[in-house]
Coordinates of C-alpha atoms and ligand atoms in Angstrom, one line a residue:
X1 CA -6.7 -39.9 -29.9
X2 CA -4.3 -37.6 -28.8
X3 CA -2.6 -35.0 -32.0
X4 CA 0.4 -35.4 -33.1
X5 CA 3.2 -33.4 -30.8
X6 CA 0.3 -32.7 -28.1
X7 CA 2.7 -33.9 -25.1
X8 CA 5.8 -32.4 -24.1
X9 CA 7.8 -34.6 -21.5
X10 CA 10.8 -32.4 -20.3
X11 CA 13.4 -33.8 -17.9
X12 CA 16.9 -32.1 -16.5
X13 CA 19.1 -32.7 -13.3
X14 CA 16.6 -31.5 -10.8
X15 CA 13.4 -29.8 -10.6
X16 CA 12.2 -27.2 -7.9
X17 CA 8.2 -27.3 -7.9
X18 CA 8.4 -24.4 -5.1
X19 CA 5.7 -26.1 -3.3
X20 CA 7.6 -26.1 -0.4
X21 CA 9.5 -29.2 -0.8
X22 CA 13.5 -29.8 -1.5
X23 CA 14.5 -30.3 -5.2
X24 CA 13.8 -33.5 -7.3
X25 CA 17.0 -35.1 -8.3
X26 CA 16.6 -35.9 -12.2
X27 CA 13.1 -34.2 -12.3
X28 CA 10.8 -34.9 -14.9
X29 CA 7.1 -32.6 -15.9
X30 CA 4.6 -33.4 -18.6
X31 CA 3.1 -30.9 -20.1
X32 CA -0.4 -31.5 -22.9
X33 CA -1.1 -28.2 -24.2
X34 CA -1.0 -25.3 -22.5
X35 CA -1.4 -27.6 -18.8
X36 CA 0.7 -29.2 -16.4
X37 CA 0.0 -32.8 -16.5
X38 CA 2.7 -34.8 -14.2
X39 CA 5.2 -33.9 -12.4
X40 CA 7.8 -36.0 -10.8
X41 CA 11.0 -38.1 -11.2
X42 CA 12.5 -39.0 -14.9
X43 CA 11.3 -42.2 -15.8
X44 CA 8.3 -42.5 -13.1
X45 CA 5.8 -40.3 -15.5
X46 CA 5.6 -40.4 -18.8
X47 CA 2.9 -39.5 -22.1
X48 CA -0.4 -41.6 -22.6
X49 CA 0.1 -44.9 -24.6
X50 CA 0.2 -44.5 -27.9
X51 CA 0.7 -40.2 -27.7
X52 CA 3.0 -38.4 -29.9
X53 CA 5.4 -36.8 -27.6
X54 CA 8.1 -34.3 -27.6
X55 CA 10.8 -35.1 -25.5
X56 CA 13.0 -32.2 -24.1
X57 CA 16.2 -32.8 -21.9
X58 CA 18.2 -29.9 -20.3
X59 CA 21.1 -32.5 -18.4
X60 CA 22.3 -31.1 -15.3
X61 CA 20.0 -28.3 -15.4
X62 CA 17.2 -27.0 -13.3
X63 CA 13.1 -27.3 -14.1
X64 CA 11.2 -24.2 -11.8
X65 CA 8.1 -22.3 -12.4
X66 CA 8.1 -19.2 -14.7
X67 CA 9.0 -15.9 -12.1
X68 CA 6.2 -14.2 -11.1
X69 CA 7.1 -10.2 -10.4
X70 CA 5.0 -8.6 -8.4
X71 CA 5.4 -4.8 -9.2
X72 CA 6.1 -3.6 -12.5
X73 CA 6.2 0.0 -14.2
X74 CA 6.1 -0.8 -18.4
X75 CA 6.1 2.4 -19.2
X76 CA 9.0 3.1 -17.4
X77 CA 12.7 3.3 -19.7
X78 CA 14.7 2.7 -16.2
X79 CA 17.3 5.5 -17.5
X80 CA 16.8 7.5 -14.4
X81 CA 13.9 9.1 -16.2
X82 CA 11.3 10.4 -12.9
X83 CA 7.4 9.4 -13.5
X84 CA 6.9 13.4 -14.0
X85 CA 8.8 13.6 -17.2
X86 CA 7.5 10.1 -18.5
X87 CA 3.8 11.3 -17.9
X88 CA 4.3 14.0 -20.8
X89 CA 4.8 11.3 -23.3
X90 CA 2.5 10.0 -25.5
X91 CA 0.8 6.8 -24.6
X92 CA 1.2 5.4 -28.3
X93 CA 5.1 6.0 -27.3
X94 CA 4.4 4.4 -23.6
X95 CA 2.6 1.3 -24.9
X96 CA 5.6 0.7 -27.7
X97 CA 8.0 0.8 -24.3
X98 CA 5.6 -1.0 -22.4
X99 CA 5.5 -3.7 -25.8
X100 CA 9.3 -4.2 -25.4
X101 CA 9.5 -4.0 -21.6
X102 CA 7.4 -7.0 -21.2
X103 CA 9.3 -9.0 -23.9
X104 CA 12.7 -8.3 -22.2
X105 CA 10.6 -9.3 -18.9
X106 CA 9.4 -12.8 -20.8
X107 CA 12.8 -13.3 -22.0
X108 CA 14.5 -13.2 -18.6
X109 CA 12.1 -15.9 -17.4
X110 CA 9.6 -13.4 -16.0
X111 CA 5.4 -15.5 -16.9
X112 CA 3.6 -13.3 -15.1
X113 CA 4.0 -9.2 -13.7
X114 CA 1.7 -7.3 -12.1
X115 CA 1.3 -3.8 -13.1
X116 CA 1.9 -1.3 -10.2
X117 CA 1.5 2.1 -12.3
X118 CA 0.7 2.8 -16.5
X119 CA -0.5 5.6 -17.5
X120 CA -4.0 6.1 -18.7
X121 CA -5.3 2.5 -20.8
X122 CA -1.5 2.0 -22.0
X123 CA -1.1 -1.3 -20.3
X124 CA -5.0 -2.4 -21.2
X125 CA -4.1 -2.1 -24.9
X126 CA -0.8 -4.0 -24.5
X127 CA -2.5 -6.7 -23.1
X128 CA -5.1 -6.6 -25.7
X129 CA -2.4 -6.5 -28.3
X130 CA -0.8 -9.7 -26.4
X131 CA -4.2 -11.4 -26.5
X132 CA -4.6 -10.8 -30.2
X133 CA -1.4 -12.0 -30.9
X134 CA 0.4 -9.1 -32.2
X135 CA 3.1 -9.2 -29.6
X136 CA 4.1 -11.2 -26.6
X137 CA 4.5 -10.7 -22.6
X138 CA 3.8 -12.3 -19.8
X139 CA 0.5 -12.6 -18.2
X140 CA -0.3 -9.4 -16.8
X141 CA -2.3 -8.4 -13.6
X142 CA -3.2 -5.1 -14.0
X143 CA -4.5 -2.0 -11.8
X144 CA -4.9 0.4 -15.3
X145 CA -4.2 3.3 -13.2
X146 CA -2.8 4.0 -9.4
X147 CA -5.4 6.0 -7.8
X148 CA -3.9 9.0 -6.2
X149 CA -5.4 12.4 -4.4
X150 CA -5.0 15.6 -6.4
X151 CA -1.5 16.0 -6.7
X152 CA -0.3 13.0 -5.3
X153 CA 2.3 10.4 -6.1
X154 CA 1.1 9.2 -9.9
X155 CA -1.7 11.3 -10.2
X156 CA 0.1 12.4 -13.4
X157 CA -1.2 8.6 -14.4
X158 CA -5.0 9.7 -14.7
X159 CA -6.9 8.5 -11.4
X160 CA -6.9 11.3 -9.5
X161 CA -10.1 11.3 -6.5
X162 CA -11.2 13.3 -3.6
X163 CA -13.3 11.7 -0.9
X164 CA -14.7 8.1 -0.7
X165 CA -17.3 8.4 -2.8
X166 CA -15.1 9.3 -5.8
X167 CA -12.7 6.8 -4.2
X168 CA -15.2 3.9 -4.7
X169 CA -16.3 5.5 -8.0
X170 CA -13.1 5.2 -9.3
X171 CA -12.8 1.8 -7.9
X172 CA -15.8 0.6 -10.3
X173 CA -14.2 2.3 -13.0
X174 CA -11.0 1.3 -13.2
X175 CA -12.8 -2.4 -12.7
X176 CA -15.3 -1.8 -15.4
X177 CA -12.5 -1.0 -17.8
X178 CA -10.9 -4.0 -16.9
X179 CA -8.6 -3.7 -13.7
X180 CA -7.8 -7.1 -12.2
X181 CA -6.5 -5.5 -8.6
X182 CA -6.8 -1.9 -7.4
X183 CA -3.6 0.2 -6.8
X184 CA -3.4 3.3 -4.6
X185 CA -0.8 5.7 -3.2
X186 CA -1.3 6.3 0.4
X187 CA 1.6 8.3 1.0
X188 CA 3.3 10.8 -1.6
X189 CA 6.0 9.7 -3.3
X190 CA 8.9 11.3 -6.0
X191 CA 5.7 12.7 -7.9
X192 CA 7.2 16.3 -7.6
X193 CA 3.9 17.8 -6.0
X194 CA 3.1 14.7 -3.4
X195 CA 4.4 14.8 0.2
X196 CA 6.5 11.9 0.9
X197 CA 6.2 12.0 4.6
X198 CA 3.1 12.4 4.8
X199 CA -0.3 10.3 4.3
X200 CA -2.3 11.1 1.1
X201 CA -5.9 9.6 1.9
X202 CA -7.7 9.5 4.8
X203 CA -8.8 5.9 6.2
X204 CA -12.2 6.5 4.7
X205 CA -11.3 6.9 1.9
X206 CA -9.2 4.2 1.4
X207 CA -11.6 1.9 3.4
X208 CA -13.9 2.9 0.0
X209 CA -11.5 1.6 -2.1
X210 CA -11.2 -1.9 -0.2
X211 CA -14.9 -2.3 0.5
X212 CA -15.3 -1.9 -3.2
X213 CA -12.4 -3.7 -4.6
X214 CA -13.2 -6.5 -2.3
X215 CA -16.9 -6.6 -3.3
X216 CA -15.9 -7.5 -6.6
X217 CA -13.2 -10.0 -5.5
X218 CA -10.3 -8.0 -6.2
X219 CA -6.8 -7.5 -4.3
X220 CA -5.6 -4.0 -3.5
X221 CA -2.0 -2.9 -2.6
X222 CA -1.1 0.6 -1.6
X223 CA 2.3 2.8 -2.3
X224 CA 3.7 3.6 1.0
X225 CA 6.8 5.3 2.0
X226 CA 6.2 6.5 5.8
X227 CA 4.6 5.1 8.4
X228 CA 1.5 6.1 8.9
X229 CA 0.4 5.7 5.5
X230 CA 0.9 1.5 6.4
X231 CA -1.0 2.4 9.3
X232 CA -4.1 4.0 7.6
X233 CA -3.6 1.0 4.8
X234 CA -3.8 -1.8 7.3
X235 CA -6.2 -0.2 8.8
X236 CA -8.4 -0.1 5.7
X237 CA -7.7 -3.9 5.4
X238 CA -5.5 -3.4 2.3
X239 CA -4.0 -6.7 0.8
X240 CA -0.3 -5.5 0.2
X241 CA 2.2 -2.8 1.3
X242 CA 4.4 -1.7 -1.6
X243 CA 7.8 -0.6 -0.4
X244 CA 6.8 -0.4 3.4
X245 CA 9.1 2.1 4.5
X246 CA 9.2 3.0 8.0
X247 CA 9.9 6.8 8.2
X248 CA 8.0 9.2 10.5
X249 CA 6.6 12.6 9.0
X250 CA 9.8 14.9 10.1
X251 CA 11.8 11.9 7.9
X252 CA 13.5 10.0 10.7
X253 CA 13.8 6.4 10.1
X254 CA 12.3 4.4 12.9
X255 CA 11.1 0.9 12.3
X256 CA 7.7 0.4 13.9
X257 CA 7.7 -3.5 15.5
X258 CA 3.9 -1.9 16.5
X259 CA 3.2 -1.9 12.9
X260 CA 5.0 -4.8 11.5
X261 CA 3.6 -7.2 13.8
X262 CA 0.2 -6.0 12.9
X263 CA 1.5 -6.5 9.0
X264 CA 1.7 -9.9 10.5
X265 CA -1.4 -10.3 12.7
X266 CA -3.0 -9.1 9.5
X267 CA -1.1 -11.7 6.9
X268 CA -0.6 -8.7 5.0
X269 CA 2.0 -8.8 1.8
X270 CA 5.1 -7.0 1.8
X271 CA 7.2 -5.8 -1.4
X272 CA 10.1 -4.1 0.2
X273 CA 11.4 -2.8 -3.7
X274 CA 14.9 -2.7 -2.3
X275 CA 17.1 -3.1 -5.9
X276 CA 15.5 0.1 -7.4
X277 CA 17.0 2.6 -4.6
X278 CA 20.2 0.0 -5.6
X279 CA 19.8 1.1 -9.2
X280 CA 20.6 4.6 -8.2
X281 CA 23.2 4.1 -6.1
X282 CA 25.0 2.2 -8.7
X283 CA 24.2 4.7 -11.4
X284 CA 25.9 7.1 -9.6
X285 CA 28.8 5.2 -8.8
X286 CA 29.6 4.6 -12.0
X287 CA 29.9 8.1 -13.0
X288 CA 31.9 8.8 -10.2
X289 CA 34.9 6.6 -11.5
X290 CA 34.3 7.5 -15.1
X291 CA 33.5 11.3 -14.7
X292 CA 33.7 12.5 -11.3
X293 CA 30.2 13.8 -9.0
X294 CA 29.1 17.2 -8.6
X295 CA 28.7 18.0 -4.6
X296 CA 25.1 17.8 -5.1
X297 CA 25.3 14.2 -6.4
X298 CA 27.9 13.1 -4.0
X299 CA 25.3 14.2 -1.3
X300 CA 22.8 11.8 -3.0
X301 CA 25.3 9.2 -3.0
X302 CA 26.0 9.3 1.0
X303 CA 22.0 9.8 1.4
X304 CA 21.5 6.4 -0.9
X305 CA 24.0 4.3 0.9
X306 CA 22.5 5.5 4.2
X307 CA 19.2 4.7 3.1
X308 CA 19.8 1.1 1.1
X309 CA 21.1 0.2 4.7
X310 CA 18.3 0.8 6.7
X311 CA 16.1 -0.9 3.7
X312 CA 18.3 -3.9 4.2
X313 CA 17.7 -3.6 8.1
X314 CA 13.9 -3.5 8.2
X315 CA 13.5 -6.2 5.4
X316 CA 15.9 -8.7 7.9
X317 CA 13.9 -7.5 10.5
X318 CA 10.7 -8.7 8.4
X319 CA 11.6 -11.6 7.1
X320 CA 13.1 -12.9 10.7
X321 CA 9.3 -12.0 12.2
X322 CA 8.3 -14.6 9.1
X323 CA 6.3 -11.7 7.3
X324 CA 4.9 -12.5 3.7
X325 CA 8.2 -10.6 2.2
X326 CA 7.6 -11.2 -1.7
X327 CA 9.4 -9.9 -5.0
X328 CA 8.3 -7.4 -7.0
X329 CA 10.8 -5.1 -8.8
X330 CA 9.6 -2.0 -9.3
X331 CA 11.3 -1.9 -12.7
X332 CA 11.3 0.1 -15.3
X333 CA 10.8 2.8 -12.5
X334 CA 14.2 5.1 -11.5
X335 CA 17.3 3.4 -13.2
X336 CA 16.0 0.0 -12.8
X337 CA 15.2 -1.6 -16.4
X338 CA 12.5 -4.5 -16.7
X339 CA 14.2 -7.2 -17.8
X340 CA 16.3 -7.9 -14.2
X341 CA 14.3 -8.8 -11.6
X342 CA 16.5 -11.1 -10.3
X343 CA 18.7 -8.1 -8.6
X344 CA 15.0 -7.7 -5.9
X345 CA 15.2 -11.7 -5.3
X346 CA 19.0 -11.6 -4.5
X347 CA 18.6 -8.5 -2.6
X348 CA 15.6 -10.6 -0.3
X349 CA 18.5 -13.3 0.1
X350 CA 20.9 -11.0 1.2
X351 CA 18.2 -9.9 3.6
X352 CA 17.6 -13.0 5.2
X353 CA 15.9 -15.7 3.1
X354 CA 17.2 -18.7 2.0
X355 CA 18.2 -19.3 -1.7
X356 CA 14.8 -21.8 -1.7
X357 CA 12.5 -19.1 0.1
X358 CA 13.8 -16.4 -2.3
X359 CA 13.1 -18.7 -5.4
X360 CA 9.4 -18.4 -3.4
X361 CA 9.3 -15.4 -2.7
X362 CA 9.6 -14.4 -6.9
X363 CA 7.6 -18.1 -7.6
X364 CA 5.0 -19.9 -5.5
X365 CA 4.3 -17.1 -2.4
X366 CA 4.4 -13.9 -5.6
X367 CA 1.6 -16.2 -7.4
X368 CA -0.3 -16.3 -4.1
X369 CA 0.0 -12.5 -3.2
X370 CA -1.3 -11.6 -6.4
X371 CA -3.9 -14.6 -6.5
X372 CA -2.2 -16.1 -9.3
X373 CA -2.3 -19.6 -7.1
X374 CA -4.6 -21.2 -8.9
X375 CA -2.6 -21.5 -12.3
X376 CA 1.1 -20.6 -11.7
X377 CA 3.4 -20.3 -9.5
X378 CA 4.3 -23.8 -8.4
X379 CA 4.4 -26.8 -10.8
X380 CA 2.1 -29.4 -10.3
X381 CA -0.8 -31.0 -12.4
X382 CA -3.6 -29.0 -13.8
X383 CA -1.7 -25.7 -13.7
X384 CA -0.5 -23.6 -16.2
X385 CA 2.6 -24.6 -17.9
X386 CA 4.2 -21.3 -17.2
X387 CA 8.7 -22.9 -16.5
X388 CA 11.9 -21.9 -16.7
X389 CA 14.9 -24.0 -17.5
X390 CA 17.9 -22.9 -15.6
X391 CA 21.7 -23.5 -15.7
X392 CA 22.9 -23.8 -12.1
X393 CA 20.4 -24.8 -8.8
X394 CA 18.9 -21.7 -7.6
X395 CA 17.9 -23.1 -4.4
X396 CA 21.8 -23.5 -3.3
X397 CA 22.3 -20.3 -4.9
X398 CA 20.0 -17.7 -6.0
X399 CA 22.3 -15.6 -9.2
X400 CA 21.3 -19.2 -10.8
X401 CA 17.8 -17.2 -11.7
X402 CA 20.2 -15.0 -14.2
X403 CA 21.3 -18.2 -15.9
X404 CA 17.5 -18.7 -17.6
X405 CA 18.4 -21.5 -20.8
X406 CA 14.9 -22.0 -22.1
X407 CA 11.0 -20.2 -21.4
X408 CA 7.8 -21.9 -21.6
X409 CA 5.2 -19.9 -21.7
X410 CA 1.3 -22.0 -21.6
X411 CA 3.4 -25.0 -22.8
X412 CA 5.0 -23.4 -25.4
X413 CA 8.8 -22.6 -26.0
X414 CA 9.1 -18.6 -26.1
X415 CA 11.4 -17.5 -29.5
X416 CA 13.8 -15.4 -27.2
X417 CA 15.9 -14.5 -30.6
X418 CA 19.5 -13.8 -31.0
X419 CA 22.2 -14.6 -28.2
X420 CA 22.0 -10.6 -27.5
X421 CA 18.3 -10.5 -27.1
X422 CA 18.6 -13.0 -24.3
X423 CA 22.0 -11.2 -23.1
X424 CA 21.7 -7.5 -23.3
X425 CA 18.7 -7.2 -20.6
X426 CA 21.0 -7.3 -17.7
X427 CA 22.2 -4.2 -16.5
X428 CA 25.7 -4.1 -14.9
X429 CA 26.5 -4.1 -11.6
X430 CA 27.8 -1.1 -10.3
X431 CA 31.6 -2.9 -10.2
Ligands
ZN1 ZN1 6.5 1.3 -8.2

């Protein structure tokens, strides 16, 4: 016999399942445990006979799967703060930040992040805090360190290789301490001694990294902000392209239709990360009406607007060829705080997608590019009962995902605190 409050039978205006399908007028989902038993229409599915049930109604309201966020930096303050300075910390500090970045990330109806670049075992020990119950966050998919070339973007981190064979040895490593997907930077990034513009390793050695990551059944995503660095990653059969910015070595910005329609031949991810170079941008705005900009910044203010646009241009251009565009936030890197990844899901919109394929693109299709599939990401029977409640319908429109009312996280109801806890995780807008 089932225990006394084992069921949870939720119901609200509609429900989005994000399996592909239009909402479910007056949606209902039954929930025993931490799983997913039923889903469907109010009245059509309901507990065992005889069950103690808890019933939970959110009228006119929304049912959806938990967020999934596809790139994540815990360590990260998003105060404008560069990787460089954040490195000289120490990682008792970075796994307190990391602690309170992933609650503000559960509270805003984030279930499950991956983890694009921690220093040293920072975000192991977080999740082994989480598992022992000492504090909470989402479920976490995590690379433990970026591997990077001497001197190359998050090196600082602690993975630094030369060659393939200490490519694929740090492959096992990072595995044998407990990496569920390797990370590498194939092109330099704002690490202050990395090359931006240019490719960091050479297609051997990232072909070690994928022959050895796949071996063991993990994913692999590379940092790339030129070109040819999503050239050497695709050629190394890498699994996602973080940030995919087309920029040739002397800096010009070209989109490469050669290269995006192998992204596609290849059914390649894509995380464009376009709200973080937004982040900026509105940073500096804001001191400009409250303080004025020096010329320099002024000059990095032009340069942001420039460059947000082309962003915007190649992501259209990706999501009209029907390229596996996905969230993933990138926050807390630059300016932009954990906590508001909703800001990369309406920037996707804006981009092309529908309100439904960006409630995808940060649900259902994130789960899949991070092979999350098989418990979250969609609601439907035997998976994980990782669901937001929602004020508003997020498929008609998308700032609905701001408007989170209630978390579950495996079945339970997440203690989000005080009104402000819930509130105060939104940054502004720049106006
Ligand atoms: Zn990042």
């Amino acid at each position: 016999m089932p225990t006394v409050g084992e069921f949870k039978l939720i119901t609200a205006g509609r429900l989005i399942d994000a399996k592909g399908g239009p909402p479910i007028d007056n949606g209902a989902i039954l929930i025993h445990g931490s799983s997913i038993v039923a889903v469907g229409r109010s009245g059509e599915i309901s507990a065992p006979e005889g069950a103690d049930v808890q019933i939970l109604d959110y009228p006119g309201k929304t049912i959806m799967p938990g967020m999934v966020d596809c790139h994540t930096h815990h360590n990260g303050f998003g105060d404008g703060r560069a990787g460089d300075e954040l490195t000289l910390l120490d990682d008792e500090i970075l796994t307190l930040q990391s602690a309170r970045n992933a609650r503000s990330s559960l509270y805003s109806g984030v279930t499950s992040i991956r983890e694009n670049g921690p220093k040293n075992y920072t975000m192991f020990r977080l999740r082994d805090a989480i598992n022992q119950g000492i504090t909470i966050g989402p479920r976490m998919v995590l690379c433990g360190r970026p591997v990077a070339i001497i001197g190359g973007h998050m090196g600082y981190f602690g993975s630094e290789v030369t060659g393939p064979n200490e490519s694929r040895a740090m492959t096992r490593q990072l595995i044998k301490e407990g990496a569920d997907y390797i990370k590498v930077t194939a092109t330099g990034g704002t690490t202050r001694t990395s090359f931006p513009l240019k490719p960091s390793f050479t297609v051997e050695e990232l072909v070690a990294v994928t022959d050895e990551a796949h071996k063991f059944g993990k994913l692999t995503a590379t940092h790339c902000v030129s070109s040819q660095g999503i050239a050497n990653s695709l050629d190394a059969d890498v699994d996602m392209i973080i940030h995919c910015v087309y920029k040739d070595g002397d800096g010009t910005d070209t989109f490469r239709q050669d290269i995006a329609d192998r992204i596609g031949e290849k059914g390649v991810y894509v995380n464009p990360t376009l709200h973080v170079g937004r982040s900026g941008r509105w940073k500096l705005e804001h001191k400009k009406a409250a303080q004025g900009l020096t010329s320099e910044e002024t000059a990095t203010l032009e340069a942001t607007y420039r460059n947000n646009e082309v962003r915007m241009e190649d992501s259209r251009k990706m999501i009209e060829m029907g390229l596996k565009v996905i969230t993933g936030s990138d926050s807390s890197w630059g300016d932009y705080q954990l906590g508001n990844t909703v800001y990369e899901t309406e920037l996707l919109v804006e981009a092309g997608y529908t309100p439904m394929q960006g409630v995808h693109s940060v649900t259902s299709d994130a789960a899949k590019a991070l092979g999350l599939d098989d418990l979250v990401g969609t609601l439907e029977a035997g998976k994980e009962a990782d669901i937001i409640i929602v004020d508003g319908d997020p498929s008609q429109d998308i700032n609905a995902l701001w408007n989170v009312d209630e978390v579950f996280f495996a079945g339970e109801v997440v203690d989000r605190g005080s009104f402000d806890s819930k509130t105060t995780v939104r940054q502004p807008p720049a106006f």
